[in-house]
Amino acid sequence: MSQQRELFPVPRKKEVYLIDGSAYIYRAYHAIRPLTNSNGLPTHAVYGFTTILRRLLREKEPEHLAVAFDTRGPVFRHTISAEYKANRPPMPEDLVPQIPYIHKIVDAYNLLSMSADNLEADDLIASAAQLLVEQGCKVVIVSGDKDLLQLVSEDITMWDPMHDRLMDAAAVEEKYGLGPKQLLDYFALVGDSSDNISGVPGVGPKTAQKLLAEYTTLEGLYEQIDGLKKSKMKERLIAHKKDAFLSRDLVRLEEKAEVAADLQAYQVVEADPDTLRDLLTELEFFTLLKSEVPAAKVATEGFVLVRQREELEQLVELLGKQLQGAGQLVLDTETTSLDPLQAELVGVSLCTETKQAWYLACGHRDSEGELLPDQLTVQDIVDLLGPLLTDPDLAKIGHNLKYDYAILAALQNGGIRLAGPLYDTMLGAWLLEPGRRSYKLDDLCQEIDLKLTPFSEVVDGDKSSDAFCRVAPDIAKNYSCEDVFGSLRLFEEQRPELEKQELWTLFSEVEGALIPVLAAMEETGILLDKEVLQGLTKEFGARMDELEQEIYALAGHAFNINSSQQLAEVLFDELGLPKGRKTKTGYSTDVKVLEKLSHKHELPARILRFRNLAKLKSTYVDKLQTHISPVTGRVHSSFNQWGTATGRLSSSNPNLQNIPIRTEEGRRIRSAFIAPPGSLLLSADYSQIDLRVLAHYSQDQALLEAFRGQGDIHSQTAAEIFQVAPQLLTGEMRRVAKSINFGIVYGMSAFGLSAQLGISRKDAQTFIDRYFVHYPGIQQFMDDIMDQARADGYVTTLLGRRRQLPEINVSNRNRRQFAERMAINTPIQGTASDIIKLAMIKVHEELLTQKAQAKLLLQIHDELVLEVPEDEQESVAAMVKATMESVMKLDVPLKVNTEVGPSLDKGE
């Protein structure tokens, strides 16, 4: 018989994983920093839960699994004790909207989800575990909850993936000194403060273990309670006998709940790819999307490699016939650098439809850097492709099209300057979802079930900037053609949505038209006087050294000025200055705190001065020098259309949007931005454009009349809020009024105004109240735009640019008020941004029409900066002013102030 048993072994028991879903929701919520998607939906708990679930599915490869969740309402334990979990805080507000998505994740993976009224997840797990064990299964409970350890047995273990810890009966006994079956009584004695289970006061883990090791059970202990030595412990046990048994009833798990009895119900099957893709896309878990829902690979059969001039001639002839009279050409460039000023062209890919695409190879090299034979020349591309790409009637489509524009424009013999409507799918994605985190082509294509080959795979891990030129042309062909294929597919998805949301005109006639303007600005750059910057480096450094010694003298000793902790010790412990806001690492020493303390002691004022100089020196003076091109002597910043939710441009490498102006040091930095000999810098600045847009929106009669009458809006406001005659106004009164005028645009409260002006909150509120009495239309506009935002969930600019406001109706006051400020600010600031973009397009067109040598260099908030030859100064200044003032018709006139000088320093 023994031989027979060896020949026919007992079948391995089926293993079932039971996940404590509710426990991992909270653990994920607290373990991961807050995340939101572009619509403002909190997502960090969903993300953490999903990663735990994925880890389990990958590492354990379970065949059977279920996820248990708590019910949202009271459970049967509340009928035993109304105090059960009474000290638990309510669910965090930003966790509440995540719960349905966690359930959707489980459903999308096609996993069994268990929940029941009146029961907790632990009860469902206990019931399922016992039922499954009775059917001959082994159960692995996935949790870190100690209460579930009472279920551990020969066939039940518990695994905590957060700590990768497996608890079987031996591990339980090692940890508690008791067997799993004794844990119920152990927990009854010890209690659980988190669940408001009292246990027996004064009985801790060691005492409970000792008692149960001797008496085995709670009943055994109380049956022999008289035999205990007289002690306070005995008195507590006797006095709290009822509490002990009540606590046990609360800790005991319900094992008779109705759960799935058929093992087949626990079977792990394939996830639902469509549901999972839609869900991960909505949540913007793009990394998970790539790994969890493999998208369809692009079919490469229709991709053609073009190497010979004759082949390109035939292709251009074919495209000319296909695109005659209408159509759209999709293009992408492959280069040796992300910097268009340094990049060399390696190839160009083209397509007109998704059935076929072409790759024009021209710059591929061998490992020694020599050009490979059997390729086109760059001149071939300029000569033959140029007429198509410069056709003003042919639409061009691409992803990050400004880069391709710059690359083609920089080619030899004048290059190729793209003409015609320019449709950038990166900008399309931004307009549709201005708050999303990624606009990469790969991520966007993944969302429409299209998998593009990763760049790292094509270059075989080569991280050098020119890696693509060493990729074999036939491999490069597939990669680059995928990009134009993907861009076309994206455009086909985006266009109807842009039209539906009334964003098409903004996309095509503003954002698309701006691409050549920005590319030209980046190509031109602005001249910097390196000697001025080098002088400022020395001067600022010397002044910082002086300030450092002054700070040490005021403190009475040296310390690390850049250490918040050491500074806090000096300010609050040694000098006894009043403490402000407390942070995780101690009391705050931020700018606001130091500004308040500056009125009480000189040291904080010196610290502020030191910090200001340090920032100017590092961020501007030193950093700008590293960005000066050795070829042109200029700084060539990148201007980003998709950088902000309001539509404002941003700039990078370096950031020239925030060149300081208000301080003497800031103006001196601006003096390093200069015009070359024979030219001057023209600055054209919209005057109070935000307030003029506010006047148009609000239709407030007093505000409209003030701007139509060309009066001083700040003085008029000051006279009203201070209730004095205009001739009695002081500079300080006007400053207060100016702060209110611009603060209102940004939704400033009385608290914010009082902090900014250093006045009482009561005075600040009085000024704001008087402001709205004088400008009632503004209050009405703010009320109306708020109502509209609450109803629609978004606001728009005059040109239709949208900003979603998903938190406009949340109960959390801080988050709701932030959304309310955005509701007021976005139509105004966004419209001002649209106006400046229109101005840039029109000024650029006028310069080309007039064949002027002047060039647009910078856009800094409401200001355009041009480099103008001296003999064009008057004509260009007049043209720029007239163009900017007429670019959009509002119910008040737009006003532009122009200044001309050798540098950006206006001498204010």
GROMACS .gro file of N, CA and C in nm, residues 313-392:
model
  240
  313GLU      N    1   1.246   6.187  -5.563
  313GLU     CA    2   1.176   6.257  -5.672
  313GLU      C    3   1.042   6.190  -5.700
  314GLN      N    4   1.045   6.056  -5.704
  314GLN     CA    5   0.921   5.981  -5.728
  314GLN      C    6   0.821   6.001  -5.614
  315LEU      N    7   0.873   6.003  -5.491
  315LEU     CA    8   0.786   6.022  -5.375
  315LEU      C    9   0.721   6.160  -5.378
  316VAL      N   10   0.800   6.263  -5.407
  316VAL     CA   11   0.745   6.399  -5.411
  316VAL      C   12   0.638   6.410  -5.519
  317GLU      N   13   0.661   6.344  -5.632
  317GLU     CA   14   0.562   6.345  -5.739
  317GLU      C   15   0.434   6.276  -5.694
  318LEU      N   16   0.450   6.163  -5.625
  318LEU     CA   17   0.333   6.089  -5.573
  318LEU      C   18   0.257   6.174  -5.471
  319LEU      N   19   0.331   6.234  -5.378
  319LEU     CA   20   0.265   6.316  -5.276
  319LEU      C   21   0.196   6.437  -5.339
  320GLY      N   22   0.258   6.495  -5.439
  320GLY     CA   23   0.197   6.609  -5.507
  320GLY      C   24   0.062   6.574  -5.566
  321LYS      N   25   0.050   6.452  -5.620
  321LYS     CA   26  -0.078   6.409  -5.678
  321LYS      C   27  -0.179   6.380  -5.568
  322GLN      N   28  -0.132   6.314  -5.460
  322GLN     CA   29  -0.223   6.280  -5.350
  322GLN      C   30  -0.277   6.404  -5.280
  323LEU      N   31  -0.194   6.507  -5.271
  323LEU     CA   32  -0.228   6.624  -5.190
  323LEU      C   33  -0.277   6.742  -5.274
  324GLN      N   34  -0.298   6.720  -5.401
  324GLN     CA   35  -0.334   6.828  -5.490
  324GLN      C   36  -0.464   6.894  -5.446
  325GLY      N   37  -0.456   7.023  -5.422
  325GLY     CA   38  -0.574   7.101  -5.387
  325GLY      C   39  -0.614   7.095  -5.241
  326ALA      N   40  -0.573   6.995  -5.169
  326ALA     CA   41  -0.613   6.983  -5.028
  326ALA      C   42  -0.526   6.876  -4.964
  327GLY      N   43  -0.559   6.843  -4.840
  327GLY     CA   44  -0.488   6.735  -4.773
  327GLY      C   45  -0.401   6.784  -4.661
  328GLN      N   46  -0.329   6.690  -4.603
  328GLN     CA   47  -0.244   6.722  -4.489
  328GLN      C   48  -0.124   6.628  -4.491
  329LEU      N   49  -0.011   6.682  -4.457
  329LEU     CA   50   0.114   6.607  -4.457
  329LEU      C   51   0.164   6.597  -4.314
  330VAL      N   52   0.188   6.475  -4.270
  330VAL     CA   53   0.240   6.452  -4.135
  330VAL      C   54   0.391   6.434  -4.144
  331LEU      N   55   0.466   6.499  -4.056
  331LEU     CA   56   0.612   6.490  -4.064
  331LEU      C   57   0.675   6.482  -3.926
  332ASP      N   58   0.796   6.426  -3.925
  332ASP     CA   59   0.875   6.418  -3.803
  332ASP      C   60   1.021   6.416  -3.843
  333THR      N   61   1.105   6.480  -3.763
  333THR     CA   62   1.248   6.481  -3.792
  333THR      C   63   1.323   6.399  -3.687
  334GLU      N   64   1.430   6.335  -3.731
  334GLU     CA   65   1.522   6.264  -3.640
  334GLU      C   66   1.656   6.335  -3.647
  335THR      N   67   1.714   6.360  -3.530
  335THR     CA   68   1.833   6.444  -3.524
  335THR      C   69   1.936   6.389  -3.425
  336THR      N   70   2.044   6.464  -3.409
  336THR     CA   71   2.152   6.423  -3.318
  336THR      C   72   2.146   6.494  -3.184
  337SER      N   73   2.046   6.582  -3.161
  337SER     CA   74   2.040   6.656  -3.034
  337SER      C   75   1.899   6.709  -3.012
  338LEU      N   76   1.865   6.727  -2.885
  338LEU     CA   77   1.737   6.790  -2.851
  338LEU      C   78   1.744   6.941  -2.868
  339ASP      N   79   1.864   6.995  -2.877
  339ASP     CA   80   1.883   7.138  -2.897
  339ASP      C   81   1.885   7.166  -3.047
  340PRO      N   82   1.783   7.233  -3.101
  340PRO     CA   83   1.777   7.254  -3.246
  340PRO      C   84   1.893   7.338  -3.300
  341LEU      N   85   1.958   7.416  -3.214
  341LEU     CA   86   2.071   7.497  -3.259
  341LEU      C   87   2.197   7.415  -3.279
  342GLN      N   88   2.202   7.298  -3.215
  342GLN     CA   89   2.319   7.212  -3.227
  342GLN      C   90   2.291   7.085  -3.307
  343ALA      N   91   2.165   7.055  -3.330
  343ALA     CA   92   2.127   6.927  -3.390
  343ALA      C   93   2.161   6.921  -3.539
  344GLU      N   94   2.196   6.802  -3.584
  344GLU     CA   95   2.212   6.772  -3.726
  344GLU      C   96   2.101   6.678  -3.768
  345LEU      N   97   2.052   6.697  -3.889
  345LEU     CA   98   1.942   6.615  -3.938
  345LEU      C   99   1.991   6.475  -3.971
  346VAL      N  100   1.918   6.375  -3.922
  346VAL     CA  101   1.949   6.235  -3.951
  346VAL      C  102   1.848   6.178  -4.049
  347GLY      N  103   1.723   6.219  -4.038
  347GLY     CA  104   1.621   6.169  -4.129
  347GLY      C  105   1.489   6.241  -4.110
  348VAL      N  106   1.401   6.223  -4.206
  348VAL     CA  107   1.267   6.282  -4.201
  348VAL      C  108   1.167   6.173  -4.236
  349SER      N  109   1.058   6.166  -4.158
  349SER     CA  110   0.951   6.072  -4.191
  349SER      C  111   0.826   6.149  -4.231
  350LEU      N  112   0.750   6.089  -4.323
  350LEU     CA  113   0.633   6.154  -4.379
  350LEU      C  114   0.519   6.053  -4.393
  351CYS      N  115   0.397   6.102  -4.384
  351CYS     CA  116   0.282   6.021  -4.423
  351CYS      C  117   0.165   6.114  -4.451
  352THR      N  118   0.070   6.062  -4.529
  352THR     CA  119  -0.053   6.139  -4.556
  352THR      C  120  -0.176   6.063  -4.507
  353GLU      N  121  -0.157   5.933  -4.485
  353GLU     CA  122  -0.264   5.848  -4.433
  353GLU      C  123  -0.198   5.735  -4.355
  354THR      N  124  -0.279   5.654  -4.289
  354THR     CA  125  -0.222   5.551  -4.202
  354THR      C  126  -0.181   5.424  -4.276
  355LYS      N  127  -0.203   5.418  -4.405
  355LYS     CA  128  -0.168   5.297  -4.478
  355LYS      C  129  -0.020   5.291  -4.516
  356GLN      N  130   0.044   5.406  -4.529
  356GLN     CA  131   0.181   5.407  -4.577
  356GLN      C  132   0.256   5.527  -4.520
  357ALA      N  133   0.386   5.509  -4.496
  357ALA     CA  134   0.472   5.618  -4.448
  357ALA      C  135   0.611   5.598  -4.507
  358TRP      N  136   0.687   5.707  -4.514
  358TRP     CA  137   0.819   5.703  -4.575
  358TRP      C  138   0.922   5.762  -4.480
  359TYR      N  139   1.042   5.702  -4.484
  359TYR     CA  140   1.153   5.756  -4.405
  359TYR      C  141   1.267   5.795  -4.498
  360LEU      N  142   1.305   5.922  -4.490
  360LEU     CA  143   1.411   5.977  -4.574
  360LEU      C  144   1.539   5.982  -4.494
  361ALA      N  145   1.630   5.888  -4.520
  361ALA     CA  146   1.754   5.879  -4.444
  361ALA      C  147   1.861   5.968  -4.507
  362CYS      N  148   1.926   6.051  -4.421
  362CYS     CA  149   2.028   6.140  -4.475
  362CYS      C  150   2.150   6.158  -4.385
  363GLY      N  151   2.143   6.119  -4.258
  363GLY     CA  152   2.253   6.149  -4.167
  363GLY      C  153   2.297   6.034  -4.080
  364HIS      N  154   2.277   5.913  -4.123
  364HIS     CA  155   2.319   5.798  -4.042
  364HIS      C  156   2.469   5.774  -4.059
  365ARG      N  157   2.533   5.739  -3.948
  365ARG     CA  158   2.679   5.724  -3.947
  365ARG      C  159   2.719   5.589  -3.889
  366ASP      N  160   2.844   5.550  -3.918
  366ASP     CA  161   2.894   5.427  -3.860
  366ASP      C  162   2.953   5.456  -3.721
  367SER      N  163   3.008   5.354  -3.658
  367SER     CA  164   3.061   5.370  -3.521
  367SER      C  165   3.179   5.465  -3.516
  368GLU      N  166   3.243   5.490  -3.631
  368GLU     CA  167   3.356   5.583  -3.635
  368GLU      C  168   3.312   5.725  -3.665
  369GLY      N  169   3.183   5.744  -3.687
  369GLY     CA  170   3.133   5.878  -3.715
  369GLY      C  171   3.127   5.914  -3.862
  370GLU      N  172   3.158   5.818  -3.950
  370GLU     CA  173   3.154   5.845  -4.093
  370GLU      C  174   3.013   5.822  -4.148
  371LEU      N  175   2.971   5.911  -4.240
  371LEU     CA  176   2.840   5.895  -4.301
  371LEU      C  177   2.832   5.763  -4.376
  372LEU      N  178   2.720   5.695  -4.359
  372LEU     CA  179   2.698   5.570  -4.431
  372LEU      C  180   2.669   5.599  -4.578
  373PRO      N  181   2.710   5.512  -4.665
  373PRO     CA  182   2.679   5.531  -4.807
  373PRO      C  183   2.531   5.503  -4.834
  374ASP      N  184   2.490   5.529  -4.956
  374ASP     CA  185   2.354   5.497  -4.999
  374ASP      C  186   2.250   5.571  -4.914
  375GLN      N  187   2.266   5.703  -4.904
  375GLN     CA  188   2.170   5.789  -4.833
  375GLN      C  189   2.146   5.915  -4.915
  376LEU      N  190   2.036   5.980  -4.885
  376LEU     CA  191   2.011   6.113  -4.941
  376LEU      C  192   2.107   6.213  -4.880
  377THR      N  193   2.125   6.325  -4.945
  377THR     CA  194   2.197   6.437  -4.884
  377THR      C  195   2.094   6.534  -4.826
  378VAL      N  196   2.139   6.615  -4.733
  378VAL     CA  197   2.049   6.717  -4.678
  378VAL      C  198   2.003   6.810  -4.789
  379GLN      N  199   2.091   6.838  -4.885
  379GLN     CA  200   2.053   6.926  -4.996
  379GLN      C  201   1.943   6.864  -5.081
  380ASP      N  202   1.947   6.731  -5.097
  380ASP     CA  203   1.838   6.663  -5.168
  380ASP      C  204   1.704   6.694  -5.102
  381ILE      N  205   1.703   6.686  -4.970
  381ILE     CA  206   1.578   6.709  -4.896
  381ILE      C  207   1.534   6.855  -4.910
  382VAL      N  208   1.629   6.948  -4.899
  382VAL     CA  209   1.595   7.089  -4.913
  382VAL      C  210   1.540   7.117  -5.053
  383ASP      N  211   1.606   7.063  -5.155
  383ASP     CA  212   1.566   7.091  -5.293
  383ASP      C  213   1.432   7.029  -5.329
  384LEU      N  214   1.415   6.902  -5.294
  384LEU     CA  215   1.298   6.829  -5.343
  384LEU      C  216   1.178   6.836  -5.250
  385LEU      N  217   1.202   6.834  -5.119
  385LEU     CA  218   1.091   6.836  -5.023
  385LEU      C  219   1.047   6.979  -4.990
  386GLY      N  220   1.139   7.074  -5.008
  386GLY     CA  221   1.109   7.213  -4.972
  386GLY      C  222   0.980   7.268  -5.028
  387PRO      N  223   0.952   7.252  -5.159
  387PRO     CA  224   0.828   7.308  -5.215
  387PRO      C  225   0.701   7.255  -5.148
  388LEU      N  226   0.702   7.127  -5.110
  388LEU     CA  227   0.585   7.072  -5.041
  388LEU      C  228   0.570   7.131  -4.901
  389LEU      N  229   0.681   7.137  -4.829
  389LEU     CA  230   0.676   7.181  -4.690
  389LEU      C  231   0.649   7.331  -4.678
  390THR      N  232   0.680   7.405  -4.783
  390THR     CA  233   0.656   7.550  -4.777
  390THR      C  234   0.527   7.590  -4.849
  391ASP      N  235   0.450   7.491  -4.893
  391ASP     CA  236   0.322   7.518  -4.958
  391ASP      C  237   0.226   7.578  -4.856
  392PRO      N  238   0.182   7.703  -4.873
  392PRO     CA  239   0.097   7.768  -4.772
  392PRO      C  240  -0.044   7.709  -4.764
   0.00000   0.00000   0.00000
